[in-house]
């Protein structure tokens, strides 16, 4: 990663902080930073375990009232040597993480307007409310394409099925939320919405050829990357035709989902698409 380039754009002082902090970490601290945990218990004992014992990099909390969340976030940040990433599934507003938060509408509702500025306005509201509650990492936007109405994951979570419209909506949302100081996580790479499987239960399959993917999901991810998304969430989604094109001789039973496939994360996402940010799953 080049920390001075997009999407981080750090200055010399910030890069120095990163390098010195990393140099001062032992192996356990580095290992802990790889994990973003889920917390359904906000007791001080649980929070201290995450911050001081496990030393994890991030935490996604259950939905809670704003006052409680402020107390929890303050507790975590005061006890951790490295600032916490506080994540939230902010797909349709800040309400999934803060009880009093605004419900801005799911992506299908925003997409139905046909106006990317609606997505941008929603993004600003979400970013402002999330940041005020201590949330600095949005597990959103969903930039999948709704190409199969039987798909159990996409549906109302997507901006639609039109590549140009989804790319424009997703980019506007990313720009707005990032402008409010919240890192976005465009998802689910390499693209859900083609088959009928639930990637949370079994690896799903995007059956597109490389040419088809480049003209659809590829365009959507290029737009999100250009808009400055700091992280991209890899799903448990296989893209076998592209994997075999990138790794000639790869057998069907050797293809891995995007969350594990080095050719999809390295050659495609980092190489061909030029993504310089954080990959999360």
Coordinates of N, CA, C and O in Angstrom, one line a residue, residues 95-233:
X95 N -29.7 4.4 11.5 CA -30.6 3.7 12.5 C -30.1 2.3 12.8 O -30.4 1.8 13.9
X96 N -29.4 1.5 11.9 CA -29.0 0.2 12.3 C -27.9 0.2 13.4 O -27.6 -0.9 13.9
X97 N -27.4 1.3 13.7 CA -26.3 1.4 14.7 C -26.7 2.3 15.9 O -26.3 2.1 17.0
X98 N -27.5 3.4 15.6 CA -27.9 4.3 16.7 C -29.5 4.3 16.6 O -30.1 4.6 15.6
X99 N -30.1 4.0 17.8 CA -31.5 3.8 17.9 C -32.3 5.1 17.4 O -33.3 5.0 16.7
X100 N -31.7 6.2 17.7 CA -32.4 7.5 17.3 C -32.0 8.0 15.9 O -32.5 9.0 15.4
X101 N -31.2 7.2 15.2 CA -30.7 7.6 13.9 C -31.8 7.7 12.8 O -32.9 7.1 12.9
X102 N -31.5 8.4 11.8 CA -32.4 8.6 10.6 C -32.4 7.4 9.7 O -31.4 6.9 9.4
X103 N -33.6 6.9 9.3 CA -33.8 5.9 8.3 C -33.9 6.6 7.0 O -34.9 7.3 6.7
X104 N -32.9 6.5 6.1 CA -32.9 7.3 4.9 C -33.5 6.5 3.7 O -33.7 7.1 2.7
X105 N -33.8 5.3 4.0 CA -34.4 4.4 2.9 C -33.3 3.5 2.3 O -32.2 3.8 2.2
X106 N -33.8 2.3 2.0 CA -32.8 1.3 1.4 C -32.4 1.7 0.0 O -33.0 2.6 -0.6
X107 N -31.4 1.0 -0.5 CA -30.8 1.4 -1.8 C -31.8 1.3 -2.9 O -31.8 2.1 -3.8
X108 N -32.8 0.4 -2.9 CA -33.8 0.3 -3.9 C -34.6 1.6 -3.9 O -35.0 2.1 -5.0
X109 N -34.9 2.1 -2.8 CA -35.7 3.3 -2.7 C -34.9 4.5 -3.3 O -35.5 5.3 -4.0
X110 N -33.7 4.6 -2.9 CA -32.8 5.7 -3.5 C -32.7 5.5 -5.0 O -32.8 6.5 -5.7
X111 N -32.4 4.3 -5.4 CA -32.2 4.0 -6.8 C -33.4 4.3 -7.7 O -33.3 4.7 -8.8
X112 N -34.6 4.1 -7.1 CA -35.9 4.4 -7.8 C -36.1 5.8 -8.2 O -36.8 6.1 -9.1
X113 N -35.4 6.7 -7.5 CA -35.5 8.1 -7.9 C -34.7 8.5 -9.2 O -35.0 9.5 -9.8
X114 N -33.8 7.6 -9.5 CA -33.0 7.9 -10.7 C -32.0 9.1 -10.6 O -31.5 9.5 -11.6
X115 N -31.8 9.6 -9.4 CA -31.0 10.8 -9.2 C -29.9 10.5 -8.2 O -30.2 10.3 -7.0
X116 N -28.7 10.4 -8.6 CA -27.5 10.2 -7.7 C -27.4 11.2 -6.6 O -26.9 10.9 -5.5
X117 N -28.0 12.4 -6.8 CA -27.9 13.4 -5.8 C -28.8 13.0 -4.5 O -28.5 13.5 -3.4
X118 N -29.8 12.2 -4.7 CA -30.5 11.7 -3.6 C -29.6 10.8 -2.8 O -29.6 10.8 -1.5
X119 N -28.9 9.9 -3.4 CA -27.9 9.1 -2.7 C -26.9 9.9 -2.0 O -26.4 9.6 -0.9
X120 N -26.4 11.0 -2.6 CA -25.4 11.9 -2.0 C -26.0 12.5 -0.8 O -25.3 12.6 0.3
X121 N -27.2 13.0 -0.8 CA -27.8 13.6 0.3 C -28.0 12.6 1.5 O -27.8 13.0 2.7
X122 N -28.4 11.4 1.1 CA -28.6 10.4 2.1 C -27.2 10.1 2.8 O -27.1 9.9 4.0
X123 N -26.2 10.1 1.9 CA -24.8 9.8 2.5 C -24.4 10.8 3.4 O -23.7 10.5 4.5
X124 N -24.7 12.1 3.2 CA -24.3 13.1 4.1 C -25.0 13.0 5.4 O -24.4 13.2 6.5
X125 N -26.3 12.7 5.4 CA -27.0 12.5 6.6 C -26.4 11.3 7.4 O -26.2 11.4 8.6
X126 N -26.2 10.2 6.7 CA -25.7 9.0 7.4 C -24.3 9.3 8.0 O -24.0 8.9 9.1
X127 N -23.4 9.9 7.2 CA -22.1 10.2 7.7 C -22.1 11.1 8.9 O -21.3 10.9 9.8
X128 N -22.9 12.2 8.8 CA -22.9 13.1 10.0 C -23.4 12.4 11.3 O -22.8 12.6 12.3
X129 N -24.5 11.7 11.1 CA -25.0 11.0 12.3 C -24.1 9.9 12.9 O -23.9 9.8 14.1
X130 N -23.5 9.2 11.9 CA -22.6 8.1 12.4 C -21.4 8.7 13.1 O -21.0 8.2 14.2
X131 N -20.8 9.7 12.5 CA -19.6 10.3 13.1 C -19.9 10.9 14.4 O -19.1 10.8 15.4
X132 N -21.1 11.5 14.6 CA -21.5 12.1 15.9 C -21.6 11.0 16.9 O -21.4 11.3 18.1
X133 N -21.9 9.8 16.5 CA -22.1 8.7 17.5 C -20.8 7.9 17.7 O -20.8 6.9 18.4
X134 N -19.7 8.4 17.1 CA -18.4 7.7 17.2 C -18.2 6.6 16.2 O -17.2 5.9 16.3
X135 N -19.1 6.4 15.3 CA -18.9 5.4 14.2 C -18.0 6.0 13.1 O -18.3 7.1 12.6
X136 N -16.9 5.3 12.8 CA -16.0 5.8 11.7 C -15.8 4.9 10.6 O -15.0 5.1 9.7
X137 N -16.6 3.8 10.5 CA -16.5 2.8 9.4 C -17.9 2.3 9.1 O -18.5 1.7 9.9
X138 N -18.3 2.6 7.8 CA -19.6 2.1 7.3 C -19.4 0.9 6.5 O -18.7 0.9 5.5
X139 N -20.0 -0.2 6.9 CA -20.0 -1.4 6.1 C -21.1 -1.3 5.0 O -22.1 -1.9 5.0
X140 N -20.8 -0.3 4.1 CA -21.7 0.0 3.0 C -20.9 1.0 2.1 O -19.9 1.5 2.5
X141 N -21.4 1.2 0.9 CA -22.7 0.8 0.3 C -22.6 -0.6 -0.4 O -21.6 -1.1 -0.8
X142 N -23.8 -1.2 -0.5 CA -24.0 -2.4 -1.3 C -24.0 -1.9 -2.8 O -24.9 -1.1 -3.2
X143 N -23.0 -2.3 -3.6 CA -23.0 -1.9 -5.0 C -23.1 -3.2 -5.9 O -22.6 -3.2 -7.0
X144 N -23.8 -4.2 -5.3 CA -24.1 -5.4 -6.2 C -25.2 -5.0 -7.2 O -25.9 -4.0 -7.0
X145 N -25.3 -5.8 -8.2 CA -26.3 -5.6 -9.2 C -27.5 -6.6 -9.0 O -27.2 -7.8 -8.8
X146 N -28.7 -6.1 -9.1 CA -29.8 -7.0 -8.9 C -30.2 -7.7 -10.2 O -31.2 -7.3 -10.9
X147 N -29.5 -8.7 -10.5 CA -29.7 -9.4 -11.8 C -30.5 -10.7 -11.7 O -30.9 -11.3 -12.7
X148 N -30.8 -11.1 -10.5 CA -31.6 -12.3 -10.3 C -32.6 -12.1 -9.2 O -32.2 -12.0 -8.0
X149 N -33.9 -12.0 -9.5 CA -34.9 -11.7 -8.4 C -35.0 -12.8 -7.4 O -35.5 -12.6 -6.3
X150 N -34.4 -14.0 -7.7 CA -34.4 -15.0 -6.7 C -33.2 -14.9 -5.7 O -33.2 -15.7 -4.7
X151 N -32.3 -14.1 -5.9 CA -31.2 -13.9 -5.1 C -31.6 -13.5 -3.7 O -32.3 -12.5 -3.5
X152 N -31.2 -14.2 -2.6 CA -31.7 -13.9 -1.3 C -31.0 -12.8 -0.6 O -31.4 -12.4 0.5
X153 N -30.0 -12.2 -1.2 CA -29.2 -11.2 -0.5 C -29.4 -9.8 -1.1 O -29.5 -8.8 -0.3
X154 N -29.5 -9.7 -2.4 CA -29.5 -8.4 -3.0 C -30.8 -7.7 -2.9 O -31.1 -7.0 -1.9
X155 N -31.7 -7.9 -3.8 CA -33.0 -7.3 -3.7 C -33.1 -5.8 -3.4 O -32.5 -5.0 -4.1
X156 N -33.7 -5.5 -2.3 CA -33.9 -4.1 -1.9 C -32.6 -3.5 -1.4 O -32.6 -2.2 -1.2
X157 N -31.6 -4.2 -1.2 CA -30.3 -3.7 -0.7 C -29.5 -3.1 -1.8 O -28.5 -2.4 -1.6
X158 N -29.9 -3.3 -3.1 CA -29.1 -2.8 -4.2 C -29.8 -1.5 -4.8 O -31.0 -1.2 -4.6
X159 N -29.0 -0.7 -5.5 CA -29.5 0.4 -6.2 C -30.2 0.1 -7.5 O -30.9 0.9 -8.1
X160 N -30.2 -1.2 -7.9 CA -30.9 -1.6 -9.1 C -30.0 -2.6 -9.9 O -29.1 -3.2 -9.5
X161 N -30.4 -2.7 -11.2 CA -29.8 -3.7 -12.1 C -29.0 -3.0 -13.2 O -28.3 -3.7 -14.0
X162 N -29.2 -1.7 -13.4 CA -28.5 -1.0 -14.5 C -27.1 -0.6 -14.0 O -26.9 0.1 -13.0
X163 N -26.1 -1.0 -14.8 CA -24.7 -0.7 -14.4 C -24.4 0.7 -14.2 O -23.8 1.1 -13.1
X164 N -24.7 1.6 -15.1 CA -24.4 3.0 -15.0 C -25.1 3.6 -13.8 O -24.5 4.5 -13.1
X165 N -26.4 3.3 -13.6 CA -27.1 3.8 -12.5 C -26.5 3.4 -11.1 O -26.4 4.3 -10.2
X166 N -26.2 2.1 -11.0 CA -25.6 1.7 -9.7 C -24.3 2.3 -9.5 O -23.9 2.7 -8.4
X167 N -23.4 2.4 -10.5 CA -22.1 3.0 -10.4 C -22.3 4.5 -10.0 O -21.5 4.9 -9.1
X168 N -23.2 5.2 -10.5 CA -23.4 6.6 -10.2 C -23.9 6.8 -8.8 O -23.4 7.7 -8.0
X169 N -24.9 6.0 -8.4 CA -25.5 6.0 -7.1 C -24.4 5.7 -6.0 O -24.2 6.3 -5.0
X170 N -23.7 4.6 -6.3 CA -22.7 4.1 -5.3 C -21.6 5.1 -5.1 O -21.1 5.4 -4.0
X171 N -21.1 5.7 -6.2 CA -20.0 6.7 -6.1 C -20.5 8.0 -5.4 O -19.7 8.5 -4.5
X172 N -21.7 8.4 -5.6 CA -22.2 9.6 -4.9 C -22.3 9.3 -3.4 O -22.0 10.2 -2.6
X173 N -22.8 8.1 -3.0 CA -22.9 7.8 -1.6 C -21.5 7.7 -1.0 O -21.3 8.2 0.1
X174 N -20.6 7.1 -1.6 CA -19.2 7.0 -1.1 C -18.6 8.4 -0.9 O -18.1 8.6 0.2
X175 N -18.7 9.2 -1.9 CA -18.1 10.6 -1.8 C -18.7 11.3 -0.6 O -18.0 12.0 0.2
X176 N -20.0 11.2 -0.4 CA -20.7 12.0 0.7 C -20.3 11.4 2.1 O -19.9 12.2 3.0
X177 N -20.3 10.1 2.3 CA -20.0 9.6 3.6 C -18.5 9.8 3.9 O -18.1 10.1 5.0
X178 N -17.6 9.6 2.9 CA -16.2 9.8 3.2 C -15.9 11.3 3.5 O -15.1 11.6 4.3
X179 N -16.7 12.2 2.9 CA -16.5 13.6 3.2 C -16.9 14.0 4.6 O -16.4 15.0 5.1
X180 N -17.7 13.1 5.3 CA -18.1 13.3 6.6 C -17.1 12.7 7.6 O -17.3 12.7 8.8
X181 N -16.0 12.1 7.1 CA -15.0 11.5 8.0 C -15.3 10.1 8.4 O -14.8 9.6 9.4
X182 N -16.1 9.4 7.6 CA -16.4 8.0 7.9 C -15.9 7.1 6.7 O -16.3 7.5 5.5
X183 N -15.1 6.1 7.0 CA -14.6 5.3 5.9 C -15.8 4.4 5.4 O -16.5 3.8 6.2
X184 N -15.9 4.2 4.1 CA -16.9 3.4 3.5 C -16.3 2.0 3.1 O -15.1 1.9 3.0
X185 N -17.1 1.0 3.0 CA -16.7 -0.3 2.6 C -17.7 -0.8 1.5 O -18.7 -1.4 1.8
X186 N -17.3 -0.6 0.3 CA -18.2 -1.0 -0.9 C -18.2 -2.5 -0.9 O -17.1 -3.2 -0.8
X187 N -19.4 -3.1 -1.2 CA -19.5 -4.5 -1.1 C -20.6 -5.0 -2.1 O -21.4 -4.2 -2.6
X188 N -20.6 -6.4 -2.4 CA -19.7 -7.4 -1.9 C -18.9 -7.9 -3.1 O -19.4 -8.6 -4.0
X189 N -17.6 -7.6 -3.1 CA -16.7 -8.0 -4.2 C -16.5 -9.6 -4.2 O -16.4 -10.2 -3.1
X190 N -16.5 -10.2 -5.4 CA -16.5 -9.6 -6.7 C -17.9 -9.4 -7.3 O -18.0 -9.2 -8.5
X191 N -19.0 -9.5 -6.5 CA -20.3 -9.1 -7.0 C -21.4 -10.2 -6.8 O -21.3 -11.3 -7.3
X192 N -22.3 -9.8 -5.9 CA -23.5 -10.7 -5.6 C -24.6 -10.3 -6.6 O -24.6 -9.2 -7.2
X193 N -25.7 -11.2 -6.6 CA -26.8 -10.8 -7.4 C -27.0 -11.6 -8.6 O -28.0 -11.4 -9.4
X194 N -26.1 -12.6 -8.9 CA -26.2 -13.3 -10.2 C -26.9 -14.7 -10.0 O -27.8 -15.1 -10.8
X195 N -26.5 -15.4 -8.9 CA -27.1 -16.7 -8.7 C -28.2 -16.7 -7.6 O -28.7 -15.6 -7.3
X196 N -28.5 -17.8 -7.1 CA -29.6 -17.9 -6.1 C -29.2 -18.4 -4.7 O -30.0 -18.8 -3.9
X197 N -27.9 -18.3 -4.5 CA -27.3 -18.8 -3.2 C -27.2 -17.6 -2.2 O -27.0 -16.5 -2.6
X198 N -27.1 -18.0 -0.9 CA -26.9 -17.1 0.1 C -25.4 -17.2 0.5 O -25.0 -18.2 1.1
X199 N -24.6 -16.2 0.2 CA -23.1 -16.3 0.4 C -22.8 -16.4 1.9 O -21.7 -16.7 2.3
X200 N -23.7 -16.1 2.8 CA -23.5 -16.2 4.2 C -23.5 -17.7 4.7 O -23.0 -18.1 5.8
X201 N -24.1 -18.5 3.9 CA -24.3 -19.9 4.2 C -23.4 -20.9 3.4 O -23.0 -21.9 3.8
X202 N -23.2 -20.5 2.1 CA -22.4 -21.3 1.2 C -21.9 -20.4 0.1 O -22.4 -19.4 -0.2
X203 N -20.7 -20.8 -0.4 CA -20.1 -19.9 -1.4 C -21.0 -19.8 -2.6 O -21.4 -20.8 -3.2
X204 N -21.4 -18.6 -3.0 CA -22.2 -18.3 -4.1 C -21.3 -18.2 -5.4 O -20.1 -18.1 -5.3
X205 N -21.9 -18.2 -6.5 CA -21.2 -18.2 -7.8 C -21.6 -17.1 -8.7 O -22.8 -17.0 -9.1
X206 N -20.7 -16.2 -9.1 CA -21.0 -15.2 -10.1 C -20.4 -15.9 -11.4 O -19.2 -16.1 -11.6
X207 N -21.3 -16.2 -12.3 CA -20.9 -17.0 -13.5 C -20.5 -16.2 -14.7 O -20.3 -16.7 -15.8
X208 N -20.3 -14.9 -14.5 CA -19.9 -14.0 -15.7 C -18.6 -14.3 -16.2 O -17.7 -14.8 -15.5
X209 N -18.4 -14.1 -17.5 CA -17.1 -14.2 -18.2 C -16.3 -12.9 -17.8 O -16.9 -11.9 -17.3
X210 N -15.0 -12.9 -18.0 CA -14.3 -11.7 -17.7 C -14.8 -10.5 -18.5 O -14.8 -9.4 -17.9
X211 N -15.2 -10.7 -19.7 CA -15.7 -9.5 -20.5 C -17.0 -9.0 -19.9 O -17.2 -7.8 -19.8
X212 N -17.9 -9.9 -19.5 CA -19.1 -9.5 -18.9 C -18.9 -8.8 -17.6 O -19.6 -7.8 -17.3
X213 N -18.0 -9.3 -16.8 CA -17.8 -8.8 -15.5 C -17.1 -7.4 -15.6 O -17.5 -6.4 -14.9
X214 N -16.2 -7.2 -16.5 CA -15.5 -5.9 -16.7 C -16.6 -4.8 -17.1 O -16.4 -3.7 -16.7
X215 N -17.6 -5.2 -17.9 CA -18.6 -4.3 -18.4 C -19.6 -4.0 -17.4 O -20.4 -3.0 -17.6
X216 N -19.7 -4.7 -16.3 CA -20.8 -4.5 -15.3 C -20.2 -4.3 -13.9 O -20.0 -3.1 -13.5
X217 N -19.9 -5.3 -13.1 CA -19.3 -5.1 -11.8 C -18.0 -4.4 -11.8 O -17.7 -3.6 -10.9
X218 N -17.2 -4.6 -12.9 CA -16.0 -3.9 -13.0 C -16.2 -2.4 -13.1 O -15.4 -1.7 -12.4
X219 N -17.1 -2.0 -13.8 CA -17.4 -0.6 -13.9 C -17.9 0.0 -12.6 O -17.6 1.1 -12.2
X220 N -18.7 -0.8 -11.9 CA -19.3 -0.3 -10.6 C -18.1 -0.1 -9.6 O -18.1 0.9 -8.9
X221 N -17.2 -1.1 -9.6 CA -16.1 -1.0 -8.6 C -15.1 0.1 -9.0 O -14.5 0.8 -8.1
X222 N -14.9 0.3 -10.3 CA -14.0 1.4 -10.7 C -14.6 2.7 -10.2 O -13.8 3.6 -9.8
X223 N -15.9 2.9 -10.3 CA -16.5 4.1 -9.9 C -16.4 4.3 -8.4 O -16.1 5.4 -7.9
X224 N -16.6 3.3 -7.6 CA -16.4 3.4 -6.2 C -15.0 3.7 -5.8 O -14.7 4.5 -4.8
X225 N -14.0 3.1 -6.4 CA -12.6 3.3 -6.1 C -12.3 4.8 -6.5 O -11.6 5.5 -5.7
X226 N -12.7 5.2 -7.6 CA -12.5 6.6 -8.0 C -13.1 7.6 -7.1 O -12.6 8.7 -6.9
X227 N -14.2 7.2 -6.5 CA -14.9 8.1 -5.5 C -14.2 8.1 -4.2 O -14.6 9.0 -3.3
X228 N -13.3 7.2 -3.9 CA -12.5 7.3 -2.7 C -12.9 6.3 -1.6 O -12.5 6.5 -0.5
X229 N -13.5 5.2 -2.0 CA -13.9 4.2 -0.9 C -12.6 3.7 -0.3 O -11.7 3.2 -1.0
X230 N -12.5 3.8 1.0 CA -11.2 3.4 1.7 C -11.1 1.9 1.9 O -10.0 1.3 2.0
X231 N -12.3 1.2 1.9 CA -12.2 -0.2 2.1 C -13.2 -0.9 1.1 O -14.2 -0.3 0.7
X232 N -12.9 -2.1 0.8 CA -13.8 -2.9 0.0 C -14.0 -4.3 0.7 O -13.1 -4.9 1.1
X233 N -15.3 -4.7 0.8 CA -15.6 -5.9 1.5 C -15.7 -7.0 0.5 O -16.5 -7.0 -0.5

